PDB file of C-alpha atoms in Angstrom:
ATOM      1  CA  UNK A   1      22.865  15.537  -3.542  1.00 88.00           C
ATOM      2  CA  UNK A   2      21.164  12.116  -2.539  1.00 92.00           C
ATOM      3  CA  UNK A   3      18.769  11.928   0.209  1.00 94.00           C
ATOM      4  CA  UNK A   4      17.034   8.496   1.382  1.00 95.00           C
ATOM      5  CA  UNK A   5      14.440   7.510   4.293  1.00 96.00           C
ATOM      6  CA  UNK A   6      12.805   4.864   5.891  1.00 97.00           C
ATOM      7  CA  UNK A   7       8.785   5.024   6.795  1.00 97.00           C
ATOM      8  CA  UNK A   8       8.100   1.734   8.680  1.00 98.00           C
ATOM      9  CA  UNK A   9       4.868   1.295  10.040  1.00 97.00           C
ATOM     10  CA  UNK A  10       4.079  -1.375  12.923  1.00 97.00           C
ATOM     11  CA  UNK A  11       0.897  -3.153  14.223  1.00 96.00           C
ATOM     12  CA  UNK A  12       0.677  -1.866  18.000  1.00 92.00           C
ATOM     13  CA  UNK A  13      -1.044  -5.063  18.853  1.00 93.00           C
ATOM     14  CA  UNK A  14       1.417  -7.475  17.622  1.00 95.00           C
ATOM     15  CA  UNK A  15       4.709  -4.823  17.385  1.00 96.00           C
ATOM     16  CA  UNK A  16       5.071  -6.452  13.470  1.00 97.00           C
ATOM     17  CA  UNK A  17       6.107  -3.983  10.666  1.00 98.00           C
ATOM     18  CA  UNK A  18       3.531  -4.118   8.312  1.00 98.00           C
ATOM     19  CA  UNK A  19       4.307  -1.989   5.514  1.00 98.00           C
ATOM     20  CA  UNK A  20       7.972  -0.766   5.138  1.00 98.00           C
ATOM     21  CA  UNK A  21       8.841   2.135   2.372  1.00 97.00           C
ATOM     22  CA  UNK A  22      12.391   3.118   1.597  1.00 96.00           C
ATOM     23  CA  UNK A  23      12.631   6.357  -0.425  1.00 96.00           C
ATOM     24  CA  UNK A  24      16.166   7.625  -2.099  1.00 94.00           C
ATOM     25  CA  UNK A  25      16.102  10.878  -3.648  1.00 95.00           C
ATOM     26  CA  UNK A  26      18.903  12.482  -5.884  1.00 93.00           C
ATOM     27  CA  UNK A  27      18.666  16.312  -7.017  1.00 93.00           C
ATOM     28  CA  UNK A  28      19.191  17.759 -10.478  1.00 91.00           C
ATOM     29  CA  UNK A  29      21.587  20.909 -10.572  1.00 90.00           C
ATOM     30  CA  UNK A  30      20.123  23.907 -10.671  1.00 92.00           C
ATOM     31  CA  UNK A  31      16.481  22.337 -10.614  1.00 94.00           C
ATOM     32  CA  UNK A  32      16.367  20.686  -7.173  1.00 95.00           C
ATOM     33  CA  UNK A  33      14.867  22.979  -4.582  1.00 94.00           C
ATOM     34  CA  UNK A  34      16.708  22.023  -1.274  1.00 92.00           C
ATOM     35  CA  UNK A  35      16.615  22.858   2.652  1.00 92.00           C
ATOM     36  CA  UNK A  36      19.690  22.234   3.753  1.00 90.00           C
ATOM     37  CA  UNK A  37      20.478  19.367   2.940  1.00 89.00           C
ATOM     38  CA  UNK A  38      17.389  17.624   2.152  1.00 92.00           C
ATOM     39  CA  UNK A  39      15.357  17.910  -1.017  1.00 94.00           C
ATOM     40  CA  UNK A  40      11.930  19.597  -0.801  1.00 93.00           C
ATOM     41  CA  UNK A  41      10.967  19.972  -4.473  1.00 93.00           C
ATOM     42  CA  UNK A  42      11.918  21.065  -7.701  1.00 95.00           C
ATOM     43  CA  UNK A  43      12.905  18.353 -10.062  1.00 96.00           C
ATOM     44  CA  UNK A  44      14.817  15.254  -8.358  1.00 96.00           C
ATOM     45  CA  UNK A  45      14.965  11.809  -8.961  1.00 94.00           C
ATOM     46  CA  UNK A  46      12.759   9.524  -6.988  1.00 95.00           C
ATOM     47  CA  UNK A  47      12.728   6.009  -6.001  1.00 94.00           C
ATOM     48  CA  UNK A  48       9.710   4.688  -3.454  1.00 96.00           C
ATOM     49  CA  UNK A  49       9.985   0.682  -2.433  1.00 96.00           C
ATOM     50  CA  UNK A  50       6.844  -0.185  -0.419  1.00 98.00           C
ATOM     51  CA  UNK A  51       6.641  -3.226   1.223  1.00 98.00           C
ATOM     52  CA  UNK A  52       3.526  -4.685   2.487  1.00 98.00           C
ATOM     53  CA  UNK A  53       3.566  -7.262   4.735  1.00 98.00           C
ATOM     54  CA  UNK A  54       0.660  -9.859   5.777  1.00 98.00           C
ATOM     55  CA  UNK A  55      -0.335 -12.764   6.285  1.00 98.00           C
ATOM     56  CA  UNK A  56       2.349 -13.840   9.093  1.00 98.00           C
ATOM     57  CA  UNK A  57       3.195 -17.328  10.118  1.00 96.00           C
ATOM     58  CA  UNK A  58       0.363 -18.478   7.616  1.00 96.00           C
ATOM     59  CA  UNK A  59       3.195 -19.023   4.739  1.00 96.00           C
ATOM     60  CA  UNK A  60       4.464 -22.324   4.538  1.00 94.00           C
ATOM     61  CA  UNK A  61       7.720 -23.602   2.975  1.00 94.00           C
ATOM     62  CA  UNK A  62       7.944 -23.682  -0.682  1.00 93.00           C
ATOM     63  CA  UNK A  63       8.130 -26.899  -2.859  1.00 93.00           C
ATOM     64  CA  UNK A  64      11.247 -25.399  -5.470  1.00 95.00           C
ATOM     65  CA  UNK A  65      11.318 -28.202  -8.443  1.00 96.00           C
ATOM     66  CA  UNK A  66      14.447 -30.298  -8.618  1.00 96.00           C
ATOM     67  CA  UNK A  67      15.870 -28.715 -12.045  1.00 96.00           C
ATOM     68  CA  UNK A  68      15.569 -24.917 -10.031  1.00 96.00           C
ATOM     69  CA  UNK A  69      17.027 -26.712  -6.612  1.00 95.00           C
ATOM     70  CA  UNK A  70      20.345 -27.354  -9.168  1.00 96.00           C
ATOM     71  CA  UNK A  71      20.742 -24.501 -10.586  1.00 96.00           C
ATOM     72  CA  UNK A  72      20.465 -22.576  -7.563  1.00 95.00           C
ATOM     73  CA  UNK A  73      22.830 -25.010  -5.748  1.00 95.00           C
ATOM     74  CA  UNK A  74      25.165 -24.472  -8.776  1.00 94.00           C
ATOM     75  CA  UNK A  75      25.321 -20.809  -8.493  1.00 94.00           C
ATOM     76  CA  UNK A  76      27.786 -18.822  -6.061  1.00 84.00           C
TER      77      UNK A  76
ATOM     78  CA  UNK B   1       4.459  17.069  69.637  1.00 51.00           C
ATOM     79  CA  UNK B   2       0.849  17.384  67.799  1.00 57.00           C
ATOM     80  CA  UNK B   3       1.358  20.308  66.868  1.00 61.00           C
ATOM     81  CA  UNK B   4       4.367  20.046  65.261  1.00 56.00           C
ATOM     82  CA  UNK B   5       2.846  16.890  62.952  1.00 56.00           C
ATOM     83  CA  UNK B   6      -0.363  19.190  61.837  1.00 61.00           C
ATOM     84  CA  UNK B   7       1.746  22.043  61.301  1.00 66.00           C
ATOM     85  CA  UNK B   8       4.708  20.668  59.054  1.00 62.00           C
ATOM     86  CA  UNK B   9       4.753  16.776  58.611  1.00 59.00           C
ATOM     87  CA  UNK B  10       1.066  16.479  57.475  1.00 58.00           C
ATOM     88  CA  UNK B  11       1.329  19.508  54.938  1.00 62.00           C
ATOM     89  CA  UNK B  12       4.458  18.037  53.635  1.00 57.00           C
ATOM     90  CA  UNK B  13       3.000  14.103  53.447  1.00 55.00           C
ATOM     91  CA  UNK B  14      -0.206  16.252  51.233  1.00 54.00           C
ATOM     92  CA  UNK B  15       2.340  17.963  49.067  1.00 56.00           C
ATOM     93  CA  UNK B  16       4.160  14.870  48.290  1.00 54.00           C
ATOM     94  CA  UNK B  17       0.558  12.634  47.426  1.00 51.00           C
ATOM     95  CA  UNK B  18      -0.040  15.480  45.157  1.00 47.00           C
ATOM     96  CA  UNK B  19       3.270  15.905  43.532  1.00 49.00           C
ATOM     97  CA  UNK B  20       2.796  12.167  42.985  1.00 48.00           C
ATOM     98  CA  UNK B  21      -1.037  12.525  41.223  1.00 47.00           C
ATOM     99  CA  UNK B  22       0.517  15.213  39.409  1.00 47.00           C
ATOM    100  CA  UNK B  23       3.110  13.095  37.452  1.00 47.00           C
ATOM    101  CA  UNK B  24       0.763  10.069  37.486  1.00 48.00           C
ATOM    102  CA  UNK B  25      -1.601  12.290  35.390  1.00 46.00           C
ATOM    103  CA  UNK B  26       1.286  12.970  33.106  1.00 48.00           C
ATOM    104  CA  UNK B  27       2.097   9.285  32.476  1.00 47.00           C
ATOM    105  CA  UNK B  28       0.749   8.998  29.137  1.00 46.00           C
ATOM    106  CA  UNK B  29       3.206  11.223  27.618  1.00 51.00           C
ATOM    107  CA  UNK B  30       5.885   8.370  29.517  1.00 56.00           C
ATOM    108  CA  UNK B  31       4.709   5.738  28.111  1.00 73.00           C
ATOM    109  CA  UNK B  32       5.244   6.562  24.381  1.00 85.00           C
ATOM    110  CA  UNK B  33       8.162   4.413  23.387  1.00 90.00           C
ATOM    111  CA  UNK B  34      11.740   5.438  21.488  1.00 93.00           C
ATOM    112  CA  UNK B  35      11.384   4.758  17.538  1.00 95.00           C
ATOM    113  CA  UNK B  36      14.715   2.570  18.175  1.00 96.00           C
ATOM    114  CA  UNK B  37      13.175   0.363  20.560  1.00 96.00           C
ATOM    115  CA  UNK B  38       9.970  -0.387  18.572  1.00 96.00           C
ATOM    116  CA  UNK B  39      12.108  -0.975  15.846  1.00 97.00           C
ATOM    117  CA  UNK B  40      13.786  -3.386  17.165  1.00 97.00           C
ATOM    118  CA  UNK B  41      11.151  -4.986  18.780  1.00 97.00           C
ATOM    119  CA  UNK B  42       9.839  -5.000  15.391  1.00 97.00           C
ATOM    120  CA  UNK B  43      12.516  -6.621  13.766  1.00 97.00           C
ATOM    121  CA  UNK B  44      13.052  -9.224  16.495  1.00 97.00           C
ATOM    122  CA  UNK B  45       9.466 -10.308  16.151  1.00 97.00           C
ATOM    123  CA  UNK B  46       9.643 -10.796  12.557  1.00 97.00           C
ATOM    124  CA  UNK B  47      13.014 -12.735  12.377  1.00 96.00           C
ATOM    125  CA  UNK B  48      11.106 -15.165  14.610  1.00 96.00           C
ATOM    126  CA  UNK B  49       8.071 -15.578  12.153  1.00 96.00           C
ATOM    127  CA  UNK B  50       9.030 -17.869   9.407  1.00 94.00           C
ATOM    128  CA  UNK B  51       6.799 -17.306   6.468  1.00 97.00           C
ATOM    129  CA  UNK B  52       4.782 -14.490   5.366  1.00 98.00           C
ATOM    130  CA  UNK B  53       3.393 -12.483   2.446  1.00 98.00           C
ATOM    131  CA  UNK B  54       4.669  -9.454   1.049  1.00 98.00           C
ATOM    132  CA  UNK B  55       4.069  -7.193  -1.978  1.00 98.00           C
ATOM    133  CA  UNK B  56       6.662  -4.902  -3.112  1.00 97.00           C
ATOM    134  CA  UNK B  57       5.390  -2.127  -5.262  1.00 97.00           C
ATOM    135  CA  UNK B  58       8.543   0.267  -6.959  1.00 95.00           C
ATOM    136  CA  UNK B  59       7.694   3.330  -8.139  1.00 95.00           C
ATOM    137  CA  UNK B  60      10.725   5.449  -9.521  1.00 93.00           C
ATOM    138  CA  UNK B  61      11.605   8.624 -12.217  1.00 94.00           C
ATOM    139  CA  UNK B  62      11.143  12.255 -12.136  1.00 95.00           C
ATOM    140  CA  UNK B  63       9.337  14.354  -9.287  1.00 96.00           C
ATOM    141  CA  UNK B  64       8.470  17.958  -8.807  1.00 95.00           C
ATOM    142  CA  UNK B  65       7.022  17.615  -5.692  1.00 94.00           C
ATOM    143  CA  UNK B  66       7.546  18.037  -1.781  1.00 93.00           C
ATOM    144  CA  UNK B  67       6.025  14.628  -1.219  1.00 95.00           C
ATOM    145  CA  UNK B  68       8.427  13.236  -4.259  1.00 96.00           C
ATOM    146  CA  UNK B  69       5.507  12.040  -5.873  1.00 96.00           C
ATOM    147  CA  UNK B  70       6.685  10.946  -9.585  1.00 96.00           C
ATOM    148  CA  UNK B  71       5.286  11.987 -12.201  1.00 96.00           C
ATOM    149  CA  UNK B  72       7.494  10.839 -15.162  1.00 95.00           C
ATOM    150  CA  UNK B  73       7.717   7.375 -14.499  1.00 95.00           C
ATOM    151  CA  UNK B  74      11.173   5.333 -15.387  1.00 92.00           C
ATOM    152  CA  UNK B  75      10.480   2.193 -13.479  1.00 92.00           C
ATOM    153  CA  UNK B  76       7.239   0.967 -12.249  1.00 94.00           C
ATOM    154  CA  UNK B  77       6.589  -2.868 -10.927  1.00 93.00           C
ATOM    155  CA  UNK B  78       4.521  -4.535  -8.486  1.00 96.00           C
ATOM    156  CA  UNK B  79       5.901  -7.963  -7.262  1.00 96.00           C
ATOM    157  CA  UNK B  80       3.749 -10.703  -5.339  1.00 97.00           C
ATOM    158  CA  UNK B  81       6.072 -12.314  -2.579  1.00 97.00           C
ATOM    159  CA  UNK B  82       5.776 -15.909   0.094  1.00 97.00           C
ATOM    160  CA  UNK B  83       8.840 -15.439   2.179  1.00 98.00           C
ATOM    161  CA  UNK B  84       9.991 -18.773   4.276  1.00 97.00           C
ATOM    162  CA  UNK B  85      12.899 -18.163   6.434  1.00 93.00           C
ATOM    163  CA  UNK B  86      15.705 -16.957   3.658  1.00 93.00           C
ATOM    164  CA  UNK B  87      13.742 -17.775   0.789  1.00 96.00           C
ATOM    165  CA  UNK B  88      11.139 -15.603  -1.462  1.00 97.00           C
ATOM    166  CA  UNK B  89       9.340 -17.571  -3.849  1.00 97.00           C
ATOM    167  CA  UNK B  90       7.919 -14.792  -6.386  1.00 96.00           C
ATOM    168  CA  UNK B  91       5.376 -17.154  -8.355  1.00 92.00           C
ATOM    169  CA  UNK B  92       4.044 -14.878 -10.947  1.00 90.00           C
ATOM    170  CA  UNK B  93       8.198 -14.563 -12.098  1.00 86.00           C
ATOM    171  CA  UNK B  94       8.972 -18.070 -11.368  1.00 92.00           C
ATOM    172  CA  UNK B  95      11.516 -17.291  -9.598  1.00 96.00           C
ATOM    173  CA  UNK B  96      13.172 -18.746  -6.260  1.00 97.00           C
ATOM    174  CA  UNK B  97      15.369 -15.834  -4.543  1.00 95.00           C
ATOM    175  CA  UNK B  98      17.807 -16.057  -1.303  1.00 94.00           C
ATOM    176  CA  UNK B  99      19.452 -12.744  -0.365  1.00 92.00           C
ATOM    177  CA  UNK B 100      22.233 -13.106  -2.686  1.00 92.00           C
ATOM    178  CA  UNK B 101      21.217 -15.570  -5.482  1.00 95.00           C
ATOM    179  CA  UNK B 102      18.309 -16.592  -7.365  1.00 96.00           C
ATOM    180  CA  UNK B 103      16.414 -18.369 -10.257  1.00 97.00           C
ATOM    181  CA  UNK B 104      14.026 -17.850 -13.205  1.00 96.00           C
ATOM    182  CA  UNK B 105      11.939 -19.898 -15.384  1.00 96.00           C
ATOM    183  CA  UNK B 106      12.179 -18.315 -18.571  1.00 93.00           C
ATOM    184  CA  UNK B 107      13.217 -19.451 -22.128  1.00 92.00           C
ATOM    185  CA  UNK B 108      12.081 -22.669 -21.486  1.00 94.00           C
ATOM    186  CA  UNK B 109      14.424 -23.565 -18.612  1.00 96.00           C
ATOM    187  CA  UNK B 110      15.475 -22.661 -14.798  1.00 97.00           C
ATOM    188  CA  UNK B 111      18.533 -20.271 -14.849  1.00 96.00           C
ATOM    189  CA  UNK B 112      20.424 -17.801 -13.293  1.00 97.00           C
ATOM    190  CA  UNK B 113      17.920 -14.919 -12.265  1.00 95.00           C
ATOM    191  CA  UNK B 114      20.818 -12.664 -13.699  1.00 93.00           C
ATOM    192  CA  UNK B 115      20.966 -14.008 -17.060  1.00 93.00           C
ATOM    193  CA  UNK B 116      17.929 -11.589 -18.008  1.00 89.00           C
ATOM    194  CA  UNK B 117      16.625  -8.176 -17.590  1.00 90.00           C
ATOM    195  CA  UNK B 118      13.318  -8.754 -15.915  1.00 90.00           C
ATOM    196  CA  UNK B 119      14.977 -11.086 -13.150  1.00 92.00           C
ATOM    197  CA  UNK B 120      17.968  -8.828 -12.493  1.00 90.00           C
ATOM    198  CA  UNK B 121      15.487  -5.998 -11.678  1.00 90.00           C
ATOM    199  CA  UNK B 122      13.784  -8.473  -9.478  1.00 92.00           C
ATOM    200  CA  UNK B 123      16.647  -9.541  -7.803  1.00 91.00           C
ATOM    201  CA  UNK B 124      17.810  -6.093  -7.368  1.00 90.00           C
ATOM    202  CA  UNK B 125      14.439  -4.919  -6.101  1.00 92.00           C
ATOM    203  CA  UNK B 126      13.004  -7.450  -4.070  1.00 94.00           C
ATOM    204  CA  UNK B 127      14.967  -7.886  -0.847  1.00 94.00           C
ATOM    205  CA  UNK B 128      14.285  -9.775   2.700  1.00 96.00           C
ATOM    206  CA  UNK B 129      11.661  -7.131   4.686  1.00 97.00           C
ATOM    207  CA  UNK B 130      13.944  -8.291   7.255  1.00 96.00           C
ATOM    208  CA  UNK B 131      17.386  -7.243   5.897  1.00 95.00           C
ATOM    209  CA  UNK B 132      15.239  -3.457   4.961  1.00 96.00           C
ATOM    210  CA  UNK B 133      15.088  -3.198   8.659  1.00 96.00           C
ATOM    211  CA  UNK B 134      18.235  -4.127   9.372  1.00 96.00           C
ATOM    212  CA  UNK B 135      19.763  -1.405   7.647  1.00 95.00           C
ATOM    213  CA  UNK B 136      17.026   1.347   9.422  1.00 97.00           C
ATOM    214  CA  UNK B 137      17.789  -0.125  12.720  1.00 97.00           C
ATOM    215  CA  UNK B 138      21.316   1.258  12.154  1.00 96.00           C
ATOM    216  CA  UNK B 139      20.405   5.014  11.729  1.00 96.00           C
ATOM    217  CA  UNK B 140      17.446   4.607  13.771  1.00 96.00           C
ATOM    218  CA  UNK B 141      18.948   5.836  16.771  1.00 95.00           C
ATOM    219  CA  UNK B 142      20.227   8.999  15.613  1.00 95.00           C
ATOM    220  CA  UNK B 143      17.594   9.590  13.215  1.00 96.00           C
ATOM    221  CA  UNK B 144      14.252   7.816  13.952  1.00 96.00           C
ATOM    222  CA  UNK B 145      11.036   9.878  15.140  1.00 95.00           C
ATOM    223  CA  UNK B 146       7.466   8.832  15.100  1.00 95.00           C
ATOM    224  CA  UNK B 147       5.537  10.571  12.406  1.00 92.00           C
ATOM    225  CA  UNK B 148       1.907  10.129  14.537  1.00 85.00           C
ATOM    226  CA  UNK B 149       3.578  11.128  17.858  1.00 79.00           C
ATOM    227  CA  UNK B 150       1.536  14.310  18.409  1.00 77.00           C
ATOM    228  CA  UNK B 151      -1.983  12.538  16.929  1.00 73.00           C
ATOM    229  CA  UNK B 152      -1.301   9.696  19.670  1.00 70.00           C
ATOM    230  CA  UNK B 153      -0.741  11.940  22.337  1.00 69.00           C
ATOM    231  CA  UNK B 154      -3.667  14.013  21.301  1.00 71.00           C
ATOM    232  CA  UNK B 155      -5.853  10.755  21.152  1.00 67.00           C
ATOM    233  CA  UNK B 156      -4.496   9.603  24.687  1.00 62.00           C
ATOM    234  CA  UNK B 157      -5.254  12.832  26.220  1.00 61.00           C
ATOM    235  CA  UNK B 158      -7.375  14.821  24.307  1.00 55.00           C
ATOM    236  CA  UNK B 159      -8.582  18.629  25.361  1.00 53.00           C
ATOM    237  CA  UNK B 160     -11.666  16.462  25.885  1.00 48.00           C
ATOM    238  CA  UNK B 161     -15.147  18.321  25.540  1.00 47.00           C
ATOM    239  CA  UNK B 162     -17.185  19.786  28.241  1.00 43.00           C
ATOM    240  CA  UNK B 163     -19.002  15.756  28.885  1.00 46.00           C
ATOM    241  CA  UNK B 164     -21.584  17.449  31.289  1.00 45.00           C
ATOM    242  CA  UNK B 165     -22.603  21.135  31.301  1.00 45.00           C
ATOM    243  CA  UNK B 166     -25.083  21.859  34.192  1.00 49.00           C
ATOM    244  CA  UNK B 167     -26.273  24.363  36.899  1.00 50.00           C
ATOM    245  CA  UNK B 168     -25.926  23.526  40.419  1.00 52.00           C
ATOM    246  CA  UNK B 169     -28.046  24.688  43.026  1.00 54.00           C
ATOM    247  CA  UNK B 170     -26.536  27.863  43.601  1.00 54.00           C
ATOM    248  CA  UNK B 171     -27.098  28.572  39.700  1.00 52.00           C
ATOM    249  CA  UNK B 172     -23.285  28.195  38.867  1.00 54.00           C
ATOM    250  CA  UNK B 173     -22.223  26.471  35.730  1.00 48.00           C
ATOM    251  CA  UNK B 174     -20.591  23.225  36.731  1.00 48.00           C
ATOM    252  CA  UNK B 175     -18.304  21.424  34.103  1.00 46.00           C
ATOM    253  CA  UNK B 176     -17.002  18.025  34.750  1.00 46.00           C
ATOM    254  CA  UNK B 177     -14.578  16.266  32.194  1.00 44.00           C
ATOM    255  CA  UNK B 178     -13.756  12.871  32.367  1.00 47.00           C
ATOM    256  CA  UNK B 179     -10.472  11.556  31.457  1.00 47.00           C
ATOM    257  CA  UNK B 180      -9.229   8.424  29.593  1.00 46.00           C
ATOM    258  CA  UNK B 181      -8.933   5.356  31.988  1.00 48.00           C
ATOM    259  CA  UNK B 182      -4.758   4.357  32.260  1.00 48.00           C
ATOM    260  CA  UNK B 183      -4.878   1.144  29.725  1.00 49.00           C
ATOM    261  CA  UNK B 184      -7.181   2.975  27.070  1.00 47.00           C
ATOM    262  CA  UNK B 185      -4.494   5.931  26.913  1.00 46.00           C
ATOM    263  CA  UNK B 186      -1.647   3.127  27.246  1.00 49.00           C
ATOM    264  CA  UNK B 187      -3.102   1.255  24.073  1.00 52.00           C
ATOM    265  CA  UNK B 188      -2.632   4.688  21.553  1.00 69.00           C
ATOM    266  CA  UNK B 189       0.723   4.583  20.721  1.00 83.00           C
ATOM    267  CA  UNK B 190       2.179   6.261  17.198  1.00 91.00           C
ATOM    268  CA  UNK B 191       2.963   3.783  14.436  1.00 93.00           C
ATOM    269  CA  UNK B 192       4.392   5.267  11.883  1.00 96.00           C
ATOM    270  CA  UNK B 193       8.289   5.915  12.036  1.00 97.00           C
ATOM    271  CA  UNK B 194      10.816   7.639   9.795  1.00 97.00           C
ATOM    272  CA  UNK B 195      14.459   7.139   9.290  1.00 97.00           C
ATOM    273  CA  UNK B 196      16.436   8.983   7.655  1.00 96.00           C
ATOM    274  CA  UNK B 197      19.877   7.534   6.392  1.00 94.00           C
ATOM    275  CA  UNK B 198      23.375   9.307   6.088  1.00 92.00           C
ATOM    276  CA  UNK B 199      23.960  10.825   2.697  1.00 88.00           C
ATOM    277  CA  UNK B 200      26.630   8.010   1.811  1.00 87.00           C
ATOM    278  CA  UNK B 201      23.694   5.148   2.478  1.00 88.00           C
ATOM    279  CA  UNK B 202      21.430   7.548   0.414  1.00 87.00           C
ATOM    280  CA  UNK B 203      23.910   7.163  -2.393  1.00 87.00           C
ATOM    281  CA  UNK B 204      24.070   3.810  -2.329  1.00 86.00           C
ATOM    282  CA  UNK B 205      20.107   3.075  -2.425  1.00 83.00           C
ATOM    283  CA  UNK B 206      20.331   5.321  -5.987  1.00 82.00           C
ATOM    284  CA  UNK B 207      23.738   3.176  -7.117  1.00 84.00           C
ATOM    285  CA  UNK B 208      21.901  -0.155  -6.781  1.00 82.00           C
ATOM    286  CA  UNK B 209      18.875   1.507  -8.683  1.00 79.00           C
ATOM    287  CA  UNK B 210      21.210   2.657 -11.615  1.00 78.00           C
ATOM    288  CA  UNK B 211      23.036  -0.481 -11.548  1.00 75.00           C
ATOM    289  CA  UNK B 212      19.705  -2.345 -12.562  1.00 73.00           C
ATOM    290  CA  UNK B 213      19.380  -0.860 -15.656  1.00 71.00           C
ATOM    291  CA  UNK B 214      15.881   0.549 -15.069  1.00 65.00           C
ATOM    292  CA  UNK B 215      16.764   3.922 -15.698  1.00 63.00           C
ATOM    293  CA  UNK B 216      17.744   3.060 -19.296  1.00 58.00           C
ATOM    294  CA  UNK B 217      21.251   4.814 -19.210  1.00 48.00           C
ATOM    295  CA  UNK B 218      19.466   8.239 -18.503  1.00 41.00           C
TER     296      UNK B 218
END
């Protein structure tokens, strides 16, 4: 059983997502407690990816060095 | 002719200004917006930004919990992120990442961010904030609901305190509350939004987990 969510939260004042958290879940047999079909304890597996994000429009391009520029252009 | 205007039209012109004030009083609860459309507001203002910072903290293993908070850990990394239009540039990896393809400094030399263990969990981690919403916005219809609906609507229209407790000449008790002005109830809106995917995207968010070797063939 695999469950995964989204929590996105966004600036009212400028309607940006500021932080951004993806969760994916998998239950154990026989040790996951479940609700249906979502997991509410017991022992799962669990993944949290938070991004934060700031600092908008104040990030300006990157100067990549000409030996990374080739490799990336090499690569498919 | 008067009598017919005091008797029926002017009753029915009050009942209709009140039915009015009624639902205008109501308008707060109106004005919260769908998840959906905030979301994709949301991502629509971002794709039009073209640099910003982001830190992506991963956290992942065994939980016991209801709030799945781990407490064996199997993978846990904190990455520093600019992002410029479809570029992350991770400086404390050296590495330089597009959505599909990126590079390392390690070993002496830039090279495929594949070629080692530390940059395929990066590239594997670390994706576009942008693409992240992408994929909500696809479930967000069916699935989205504000976490800090009921909190906003409580702070928009609160079961305000008594503001002024008096006695009026007669000796009664006279309460008056106030209520929040339109805009200030207007500006609390939720924030906070969850979306929950179909199992079959659920599986795939654990796949690309496995597939990075963090979990050490357990």
């Amino acid at each position: 059983m695999t469950n995964a969510f989204y929590e996105i939260e966004i600036d009212p004042e400028t309607s940006l997502p500021i932080r951004i958290k993806v969760t994916a879940l998998t239950g154990r047999k026989g040790k996951t407690r479940r609700k249906g079909n979502k997991i509410i304890g017991g022992e799962h597996a669990a993944f949290h990816f938070e991004y934060k994000l700031s600092e908008f429009g104040k990030v300006e391009a990157p100067k990549i060095p000409r030996n990374a520029q080739k490799v990336l252009a090499k690569l498919k | 002719m008067r009598s017919l205007f005091t008797r029926i039209l002017l009753p029915v012109a009050l009942m209709t200004a009140c039915t009015g004030l009624l639902f205008a009083g109501d308008s707060s609860k109106k004005k919260i917006p769908s998840p959906y459309s905030q979301l994709a507001k949301a991502a629509k203002n971002l794709s039009k930004i073209k640099g910003f910072k982001t830190t992506l903290t991963v956290q992942g293993g065994l939980s016991n919990t209801k709030d799945h908070k781990i407490h064996q850990f199997a993978v846990k990394e904190s990455y520093q992120g600019d992002i410029y239009k479809g570029l992350i540039h991770i400086s404390a990896a050296e590495s330089y990442k597009t959505p599909r393809k990126g590079v390392r400094f390690f070993e002496g030399a830039w090279r495929n961010i594949y070629s080692d263990p530390q940059g395929r969990k990066l590239q594997t981690f670390f994706n576009f904030p942008q693409e992240v919403l992408k994929r909500a916005l696809r479930h967000a219809k069916r699935s989205g609901r504000w976490l800090d609906a009921e909190q906003a609507a409580a702070e928009a229209n609160p079961a305000k305190p008594a503001e002024e407790i008096e006695l009026d000449e007669s000796g009664r008790t006279v309460v008056s509350k106030k209520r929040l002005p339109g805009k200030e109830a207007e500006a609390i809106m939720p924030t906070i939004m969850l979306v929950e995917t179909p199992t079959r995207e659920a599986l795939d968010h654990y796949l690309t987990v496995e597939k990075s070797g963090c979990l050490g063939g357990g």
